[in-house]
Coordinates of C-alpha atoms in Angstrom, one line a residue:
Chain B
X1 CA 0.0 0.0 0.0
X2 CA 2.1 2.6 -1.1
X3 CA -0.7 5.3 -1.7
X4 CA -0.4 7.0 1.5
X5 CA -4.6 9.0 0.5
X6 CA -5.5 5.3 1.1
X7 CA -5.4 5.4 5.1
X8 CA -7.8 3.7 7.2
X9 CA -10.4 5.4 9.4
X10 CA -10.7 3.7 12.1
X11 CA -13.9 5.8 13.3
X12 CA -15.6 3.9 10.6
X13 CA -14.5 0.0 11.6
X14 CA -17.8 -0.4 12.1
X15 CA -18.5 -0.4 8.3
X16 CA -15.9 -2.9 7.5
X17 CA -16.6 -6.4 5.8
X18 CA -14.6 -9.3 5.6
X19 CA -13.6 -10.4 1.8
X20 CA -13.5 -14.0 0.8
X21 CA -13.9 -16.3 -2.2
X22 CA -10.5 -16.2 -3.3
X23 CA -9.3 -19.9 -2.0
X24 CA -12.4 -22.0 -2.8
X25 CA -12.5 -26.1 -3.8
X26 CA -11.9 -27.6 -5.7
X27 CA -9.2 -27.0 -7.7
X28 CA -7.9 -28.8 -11.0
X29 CA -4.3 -29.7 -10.0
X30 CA -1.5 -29.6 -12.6
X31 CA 1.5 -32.0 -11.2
X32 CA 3.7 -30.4 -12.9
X33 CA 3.4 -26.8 -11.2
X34 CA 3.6 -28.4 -8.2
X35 CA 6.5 -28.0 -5.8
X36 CA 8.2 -31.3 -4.2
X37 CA 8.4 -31.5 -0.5
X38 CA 10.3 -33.6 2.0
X39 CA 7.0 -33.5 4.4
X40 CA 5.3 -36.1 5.5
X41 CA 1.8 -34.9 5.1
X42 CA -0.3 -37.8 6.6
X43 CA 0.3 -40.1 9.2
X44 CA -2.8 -42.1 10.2
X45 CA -3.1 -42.8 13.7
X46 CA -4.5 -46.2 14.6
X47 CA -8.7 -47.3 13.7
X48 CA -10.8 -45.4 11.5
X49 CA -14.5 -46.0 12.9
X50 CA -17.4 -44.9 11.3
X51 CA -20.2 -45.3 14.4
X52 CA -23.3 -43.3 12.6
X53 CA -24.6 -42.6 9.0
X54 CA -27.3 -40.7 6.9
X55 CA -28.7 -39.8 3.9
X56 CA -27.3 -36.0 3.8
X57 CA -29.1 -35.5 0.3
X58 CA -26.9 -35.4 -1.6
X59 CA -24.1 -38.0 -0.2
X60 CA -24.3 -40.9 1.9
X61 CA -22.1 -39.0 5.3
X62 CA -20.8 -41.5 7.8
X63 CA -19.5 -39.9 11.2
X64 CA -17.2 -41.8 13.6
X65 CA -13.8 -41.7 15.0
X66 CA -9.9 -41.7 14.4
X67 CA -7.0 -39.6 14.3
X68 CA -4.1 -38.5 11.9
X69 CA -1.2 -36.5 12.1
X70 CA -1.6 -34.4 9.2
X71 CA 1.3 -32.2 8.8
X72 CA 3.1 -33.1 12.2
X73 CA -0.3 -31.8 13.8
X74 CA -3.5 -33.7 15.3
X75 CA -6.5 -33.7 14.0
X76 CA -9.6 -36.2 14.7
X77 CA -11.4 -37.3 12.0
X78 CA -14.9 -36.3 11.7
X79 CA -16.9 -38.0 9.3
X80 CA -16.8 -39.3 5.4
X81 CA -18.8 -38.3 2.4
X82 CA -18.6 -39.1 -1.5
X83 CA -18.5 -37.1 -4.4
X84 CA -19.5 -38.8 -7.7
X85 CA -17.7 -37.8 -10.2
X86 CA -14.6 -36.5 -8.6
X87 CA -14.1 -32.9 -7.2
X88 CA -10.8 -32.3 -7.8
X89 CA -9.2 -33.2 -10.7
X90 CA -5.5 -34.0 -11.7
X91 CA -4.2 -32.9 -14.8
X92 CA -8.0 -32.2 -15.9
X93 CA -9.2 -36.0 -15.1
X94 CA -11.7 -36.7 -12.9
X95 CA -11.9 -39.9 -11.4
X96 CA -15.6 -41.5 -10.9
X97 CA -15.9 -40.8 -6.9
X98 CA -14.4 -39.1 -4.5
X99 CA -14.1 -39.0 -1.0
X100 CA -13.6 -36.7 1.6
X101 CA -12.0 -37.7 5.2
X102 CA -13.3 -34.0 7.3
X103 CA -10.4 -33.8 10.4
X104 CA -10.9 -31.2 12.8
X105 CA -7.9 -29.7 15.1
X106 CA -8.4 -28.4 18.4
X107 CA -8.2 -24.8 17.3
X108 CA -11.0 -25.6 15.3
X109 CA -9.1 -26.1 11.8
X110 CA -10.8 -28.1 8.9
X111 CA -8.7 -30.6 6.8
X112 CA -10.2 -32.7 4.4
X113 CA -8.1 -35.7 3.5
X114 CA -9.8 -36.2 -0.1
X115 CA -9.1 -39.8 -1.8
X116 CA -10.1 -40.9 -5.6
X117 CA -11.5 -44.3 -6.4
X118 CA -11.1 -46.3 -9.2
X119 CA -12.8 -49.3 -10.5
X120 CA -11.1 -53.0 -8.8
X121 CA -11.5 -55.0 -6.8
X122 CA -14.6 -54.6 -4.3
X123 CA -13.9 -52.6 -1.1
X124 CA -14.9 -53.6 2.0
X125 CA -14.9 -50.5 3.9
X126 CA -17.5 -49.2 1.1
X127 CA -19.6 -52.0 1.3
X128 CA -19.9 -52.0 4.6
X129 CA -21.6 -48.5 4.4
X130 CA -23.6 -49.0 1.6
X131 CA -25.5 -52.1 3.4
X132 CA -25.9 -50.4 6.3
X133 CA -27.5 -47.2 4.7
X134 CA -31.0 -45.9 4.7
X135 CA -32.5 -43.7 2.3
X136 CA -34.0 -40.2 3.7
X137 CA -32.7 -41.4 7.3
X138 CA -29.9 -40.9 9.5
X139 CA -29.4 -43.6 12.3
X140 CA -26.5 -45.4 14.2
X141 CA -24.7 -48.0 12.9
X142 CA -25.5 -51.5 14.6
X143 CA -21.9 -52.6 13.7
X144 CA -19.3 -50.2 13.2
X145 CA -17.6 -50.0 10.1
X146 CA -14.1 -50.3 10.0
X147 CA -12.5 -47.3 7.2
X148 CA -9.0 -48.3 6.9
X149 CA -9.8 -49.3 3.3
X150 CA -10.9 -46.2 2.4
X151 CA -7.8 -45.0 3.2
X152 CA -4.4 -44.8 1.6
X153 CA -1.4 -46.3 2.6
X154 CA 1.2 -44.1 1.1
X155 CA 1.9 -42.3 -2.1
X156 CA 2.1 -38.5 -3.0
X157 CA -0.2 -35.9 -1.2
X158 CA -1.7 -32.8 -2.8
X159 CA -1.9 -30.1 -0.1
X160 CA -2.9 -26.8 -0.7
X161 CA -5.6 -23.7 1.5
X162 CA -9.2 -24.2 0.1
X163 CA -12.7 -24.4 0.7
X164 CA -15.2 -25.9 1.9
X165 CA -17.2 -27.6 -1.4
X166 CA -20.5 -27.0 -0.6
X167 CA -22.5 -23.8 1.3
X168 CA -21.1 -22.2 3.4
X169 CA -18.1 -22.8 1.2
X170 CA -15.7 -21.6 4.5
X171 CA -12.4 -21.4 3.6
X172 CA -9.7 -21.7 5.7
X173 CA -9.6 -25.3 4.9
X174 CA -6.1 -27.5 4.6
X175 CA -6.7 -29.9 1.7
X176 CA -4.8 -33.2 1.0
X177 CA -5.9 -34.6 -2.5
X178 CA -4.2 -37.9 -2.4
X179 CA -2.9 -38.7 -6.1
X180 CA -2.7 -42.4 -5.6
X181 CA -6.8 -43.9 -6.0
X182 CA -8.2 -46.5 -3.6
X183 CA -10.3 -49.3 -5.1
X184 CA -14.1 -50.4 -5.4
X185 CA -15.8 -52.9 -7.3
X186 CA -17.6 -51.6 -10.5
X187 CA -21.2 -53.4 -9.2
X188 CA -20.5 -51.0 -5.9
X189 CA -19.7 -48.2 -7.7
X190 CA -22.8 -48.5 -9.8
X191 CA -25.5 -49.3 -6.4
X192 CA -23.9 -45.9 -5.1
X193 CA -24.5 -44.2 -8.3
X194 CA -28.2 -45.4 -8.1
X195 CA -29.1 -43.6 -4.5
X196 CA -27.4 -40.3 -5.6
X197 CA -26.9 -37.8 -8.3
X198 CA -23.9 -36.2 -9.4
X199 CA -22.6 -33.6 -6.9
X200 CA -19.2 -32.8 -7.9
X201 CA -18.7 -28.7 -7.3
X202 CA -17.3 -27.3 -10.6
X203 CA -13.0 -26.6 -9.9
X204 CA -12.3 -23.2 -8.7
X205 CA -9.9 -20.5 -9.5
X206 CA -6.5 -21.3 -8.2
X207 CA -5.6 -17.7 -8.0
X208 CA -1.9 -18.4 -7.4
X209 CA -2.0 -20.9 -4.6
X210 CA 1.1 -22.8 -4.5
X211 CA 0.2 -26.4 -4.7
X212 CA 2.9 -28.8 -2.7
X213 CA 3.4 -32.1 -3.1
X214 CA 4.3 -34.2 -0.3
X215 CA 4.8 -38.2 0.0
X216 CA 3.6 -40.1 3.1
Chain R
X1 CA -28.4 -31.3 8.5
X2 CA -31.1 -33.7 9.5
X3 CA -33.0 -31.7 6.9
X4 CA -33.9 -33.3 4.0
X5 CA -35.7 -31.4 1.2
X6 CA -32.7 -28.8 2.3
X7 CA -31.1 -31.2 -0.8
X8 CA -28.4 -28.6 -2.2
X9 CA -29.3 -27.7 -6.0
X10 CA -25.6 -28.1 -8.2
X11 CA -27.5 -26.9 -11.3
X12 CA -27.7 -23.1 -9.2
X13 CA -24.2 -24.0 -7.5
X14 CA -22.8 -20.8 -9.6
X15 CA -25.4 -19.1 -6.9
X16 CA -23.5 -20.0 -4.3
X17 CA -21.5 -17.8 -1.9
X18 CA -19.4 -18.4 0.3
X19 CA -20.0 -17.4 4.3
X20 CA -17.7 -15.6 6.2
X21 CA -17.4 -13.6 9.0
X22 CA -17.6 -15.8 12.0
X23 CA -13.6 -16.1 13.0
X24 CA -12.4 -12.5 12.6
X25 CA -9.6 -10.8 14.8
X26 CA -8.6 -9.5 17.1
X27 CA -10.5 -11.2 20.5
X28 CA -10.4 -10.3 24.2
X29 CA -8.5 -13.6 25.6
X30 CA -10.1 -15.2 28.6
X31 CA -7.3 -16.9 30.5
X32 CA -9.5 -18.8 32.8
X33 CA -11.2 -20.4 29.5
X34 CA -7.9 -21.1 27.4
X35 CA -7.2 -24.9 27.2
X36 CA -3.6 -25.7 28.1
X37 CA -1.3 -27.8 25.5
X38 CA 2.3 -29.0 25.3
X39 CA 2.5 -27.8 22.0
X40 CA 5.7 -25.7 21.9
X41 CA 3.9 -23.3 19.7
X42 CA 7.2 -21.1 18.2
X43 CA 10.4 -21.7 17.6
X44 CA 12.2 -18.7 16.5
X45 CA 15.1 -20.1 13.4
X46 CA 18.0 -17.4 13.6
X47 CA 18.1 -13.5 12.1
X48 CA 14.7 -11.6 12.1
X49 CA 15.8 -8.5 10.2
X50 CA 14.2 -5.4 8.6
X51 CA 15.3 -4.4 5.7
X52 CA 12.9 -2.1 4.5
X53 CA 10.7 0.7 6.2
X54 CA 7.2 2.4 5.4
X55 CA 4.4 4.5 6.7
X56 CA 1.5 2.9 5.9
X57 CA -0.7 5.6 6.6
X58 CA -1.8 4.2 10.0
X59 CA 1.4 2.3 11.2
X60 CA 4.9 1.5 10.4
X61 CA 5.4 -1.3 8.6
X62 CA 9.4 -2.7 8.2
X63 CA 9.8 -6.0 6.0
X64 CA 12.9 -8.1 5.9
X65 CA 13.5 -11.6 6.4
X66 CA 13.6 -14.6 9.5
X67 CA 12.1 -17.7 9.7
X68 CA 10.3 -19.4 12.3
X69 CA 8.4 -23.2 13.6
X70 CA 5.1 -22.4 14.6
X71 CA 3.4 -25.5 15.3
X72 CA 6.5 -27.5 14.2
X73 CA 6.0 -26.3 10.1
X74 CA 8.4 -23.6 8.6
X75 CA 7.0 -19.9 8.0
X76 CA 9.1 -17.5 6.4
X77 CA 8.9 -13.8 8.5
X78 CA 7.4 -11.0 5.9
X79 CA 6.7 -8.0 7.7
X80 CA 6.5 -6.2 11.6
X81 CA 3.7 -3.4 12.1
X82 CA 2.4 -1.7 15.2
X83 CA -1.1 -1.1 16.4
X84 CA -1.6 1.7 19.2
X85 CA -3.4 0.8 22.0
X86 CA -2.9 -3.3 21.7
X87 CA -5.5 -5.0 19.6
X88 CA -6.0 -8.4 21.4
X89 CA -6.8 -7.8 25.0
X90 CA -5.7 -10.6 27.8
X91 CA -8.7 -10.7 30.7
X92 CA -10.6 -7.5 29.1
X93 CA -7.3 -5.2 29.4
X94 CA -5.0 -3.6 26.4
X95 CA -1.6 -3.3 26.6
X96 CA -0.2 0.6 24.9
X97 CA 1.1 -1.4 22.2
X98 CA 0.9 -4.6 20.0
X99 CA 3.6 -5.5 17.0
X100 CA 2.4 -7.8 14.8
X101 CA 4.9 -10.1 13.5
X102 CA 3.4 -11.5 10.1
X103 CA 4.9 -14.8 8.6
X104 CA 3.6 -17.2 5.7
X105 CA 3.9 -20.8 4.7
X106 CA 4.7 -22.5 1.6
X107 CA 1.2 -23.1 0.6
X108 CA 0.3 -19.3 1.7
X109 CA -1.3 -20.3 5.4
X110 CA -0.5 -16.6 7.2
X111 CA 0.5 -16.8 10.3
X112 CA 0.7 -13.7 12.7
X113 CA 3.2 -13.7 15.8
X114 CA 1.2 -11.0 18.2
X115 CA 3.5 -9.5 21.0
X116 CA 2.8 -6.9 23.5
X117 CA 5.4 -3.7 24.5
X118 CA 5.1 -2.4 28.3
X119 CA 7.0 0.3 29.7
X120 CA 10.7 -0.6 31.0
X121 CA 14.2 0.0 29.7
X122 CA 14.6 1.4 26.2
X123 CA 14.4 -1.5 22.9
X124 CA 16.9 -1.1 20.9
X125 CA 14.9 -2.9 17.9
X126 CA 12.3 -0.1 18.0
X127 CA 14.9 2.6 18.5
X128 CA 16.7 1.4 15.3
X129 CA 13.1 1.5 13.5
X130 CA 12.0 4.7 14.3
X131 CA 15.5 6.5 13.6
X132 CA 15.4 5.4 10.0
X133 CA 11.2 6.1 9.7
X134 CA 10.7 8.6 7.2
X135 CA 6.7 9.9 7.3
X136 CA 4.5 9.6 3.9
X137 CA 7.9 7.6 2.5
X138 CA 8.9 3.9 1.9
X139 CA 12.4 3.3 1.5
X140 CA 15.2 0.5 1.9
X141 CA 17.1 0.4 5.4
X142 CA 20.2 2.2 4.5
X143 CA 21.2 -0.4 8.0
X144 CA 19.3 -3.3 8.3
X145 CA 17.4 -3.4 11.7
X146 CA 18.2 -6.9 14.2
X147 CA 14.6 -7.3 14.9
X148 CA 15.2 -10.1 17.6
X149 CA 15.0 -7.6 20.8
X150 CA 11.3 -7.4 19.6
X151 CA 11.0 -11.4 20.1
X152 CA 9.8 -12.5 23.1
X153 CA 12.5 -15.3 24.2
X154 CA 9.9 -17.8 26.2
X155 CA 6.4 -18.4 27.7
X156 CA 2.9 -18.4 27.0
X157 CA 1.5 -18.0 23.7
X158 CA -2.3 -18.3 23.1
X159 CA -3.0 -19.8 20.3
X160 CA -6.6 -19.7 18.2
X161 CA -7.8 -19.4 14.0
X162 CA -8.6 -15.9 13.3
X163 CA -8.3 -13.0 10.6
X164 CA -6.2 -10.6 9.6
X165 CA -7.6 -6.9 11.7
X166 CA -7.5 -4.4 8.9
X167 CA -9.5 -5.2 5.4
X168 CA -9.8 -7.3 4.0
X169 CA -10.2 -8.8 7.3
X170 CA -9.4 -12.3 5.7
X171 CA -9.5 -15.0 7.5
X172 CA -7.6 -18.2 7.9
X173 CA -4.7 -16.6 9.5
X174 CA -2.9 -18.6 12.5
X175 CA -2.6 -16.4 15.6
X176 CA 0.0 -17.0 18.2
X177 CA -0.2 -14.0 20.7
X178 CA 2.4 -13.9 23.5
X179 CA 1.4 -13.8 26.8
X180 CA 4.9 -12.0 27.8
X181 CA 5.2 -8.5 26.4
X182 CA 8.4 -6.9 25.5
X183 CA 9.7 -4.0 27.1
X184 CA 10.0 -0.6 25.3
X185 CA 11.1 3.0 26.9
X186 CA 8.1 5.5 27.5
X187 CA 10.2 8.3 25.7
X188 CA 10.1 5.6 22.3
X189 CA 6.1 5.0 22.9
X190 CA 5.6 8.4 23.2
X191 CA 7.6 9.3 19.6
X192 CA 5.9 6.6 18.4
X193 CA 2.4 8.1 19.4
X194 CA 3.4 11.1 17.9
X195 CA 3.9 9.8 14.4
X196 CA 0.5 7.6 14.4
X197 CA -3.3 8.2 15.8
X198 CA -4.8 5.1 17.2
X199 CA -5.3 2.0 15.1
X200 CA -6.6 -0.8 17.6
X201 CA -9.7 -2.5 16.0
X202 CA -12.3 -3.0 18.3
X203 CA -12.5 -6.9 19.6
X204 CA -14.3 -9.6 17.8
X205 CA -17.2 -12.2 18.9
X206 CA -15.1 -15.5 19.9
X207 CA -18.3 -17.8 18.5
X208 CA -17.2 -20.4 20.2
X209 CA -13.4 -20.9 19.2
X210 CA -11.0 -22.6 21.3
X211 CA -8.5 -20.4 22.2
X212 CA -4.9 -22.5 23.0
X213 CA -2.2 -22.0 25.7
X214 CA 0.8 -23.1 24.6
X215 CA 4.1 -22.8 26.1
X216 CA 7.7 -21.4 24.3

């Protein structure tokens, strides 16, 4: 700010409004802007639980317990919910679903691990939530399902300051779009397909974001 | 959302907005309510140095170069500005002055180190500062200025997920604010309040957000 007509009045604070939109999700990330990192972005902490589940409308949303470091911080994990097709893309592809991971810190900071799928072999974890789910209703799960196979074991992390993909679109979100896709069976991908309609959030403006990619 | 005919609409998604508003800076910091940690919040890396100076109409600004951990990731040091009477108030009281200490991430994350002066023996950080301020100008430090007498060395930092407190008030920015000011002569807060009117934003609603105590 080097017009110095441009001061602030601080008499008038009062008037002030806070600007966003600048940093939504998702994003279409190009690996080869990307810059390499030595961090380890994701460390996953022992069981991921997913204890209740509902019919949000637009996703099947399944809330339960575990825990990550996520950049050498804790975070809890919140609950899971799927995005048919993919969100975010890489290098302009979407993959067929997507799934986001919501961890919370205890400042209150959002990250959203997000993982692709691609067609394979079935997926336990997957199934497990699909039998248990209930159109138009939200109830605890009678067994809990066990989400370790939605998750990732290693590979090369996407991290980058976003939104929120659906209202209120917050930002001040920490994203990590794993690049390595988990696996589901093509009949699972279809019954999932069949209780939901697309509800992938058209990619954003990265407005210079730096993009980092990180192994784990 | 329990709600279901609230089904979100992605054929009006170029409707949406996003929401913002609810995390802005700066706060008045309840000690009784902070929630201790073991998190050593900061760790200052070497040389914090100034290496430029402004008025920026309602403060001095200096920018230079350091590098800090805060929360065990790296942050590069940008800028120091000062805000007269303190902005963030510990147990409803204001110190006569806050520096803001302004750092950023590789992926952008801001982070703001907030540190407040009381009255004691003369800081030779600010002394260099205000010799080499020039009002209405901006202009390279003919010395550099060793910023690190402006750096607490140890204690409590509360820590909480706030904005930045002149527009565009954006928000997503880390705040660490020290619990153990700094000391500064009366003779240099005075010459300081001669060059600048008061620019302390009024404090913010909490809603709800934990507010940290770390230690350093």
């Amino acid at each position: 700010m080097e017009d110095f007509d441009m001061t602030l009045d601080y008499a008038q604070q009062a008037t002030w409004q806070p600007v966003g939109g600048n940093v939504q999700s998702p994003i279409d990330i190009q690996t080869t802007t990307t810059t390499a990192s030595q961090l380890a972005a994701i460390s996953w902490r022992g069981l991921y639980q997913a204890q209740t589940i509902m019919d949000d409308g637009t996703t099947l949303k399944a809330a339960g317990k575990g825990a990550a470091y996520l950049n050498d911080r804790d975070f809890d994990f919140e609950q899971v919910h799927f995005h048919i097709p993919a969100e975010h893309l890489i290098d302009g592809v979407a993959a067929p679903i997507e799934w986001h991971l919501v961890h919370r810190s205890a400042t209150g900071q959002l990250a959203v691990v997000a993982v692709f799928g691609r067609i394979g072999k079935p997926n336990q974890a997957f199934q497990g939530l699909l039998d248990q789910f209930t159109p138009k209703a939200s109830h605890d799960l009678t067994e809990p399902v066990d989400l370790t196979k939605l998750l990732p074991d290693t590979g090369t992390v996407y991290h980058y300051l976003g939104s929120l993909t659906t209202p209120p679109l917050t930002e001040s979100v920490e994203w990590y779009v794993c690049g390595d896709s988990v696996m589901l069976g093509e009949a699972q991908l279809q019954a999932y397909q069949a209780l939901f309609q697309p509800n992938a959030r058209a990619v954003q403006p990265l407005n210079d974001r730096p993009v980092i990619a990180e192994r784990f």
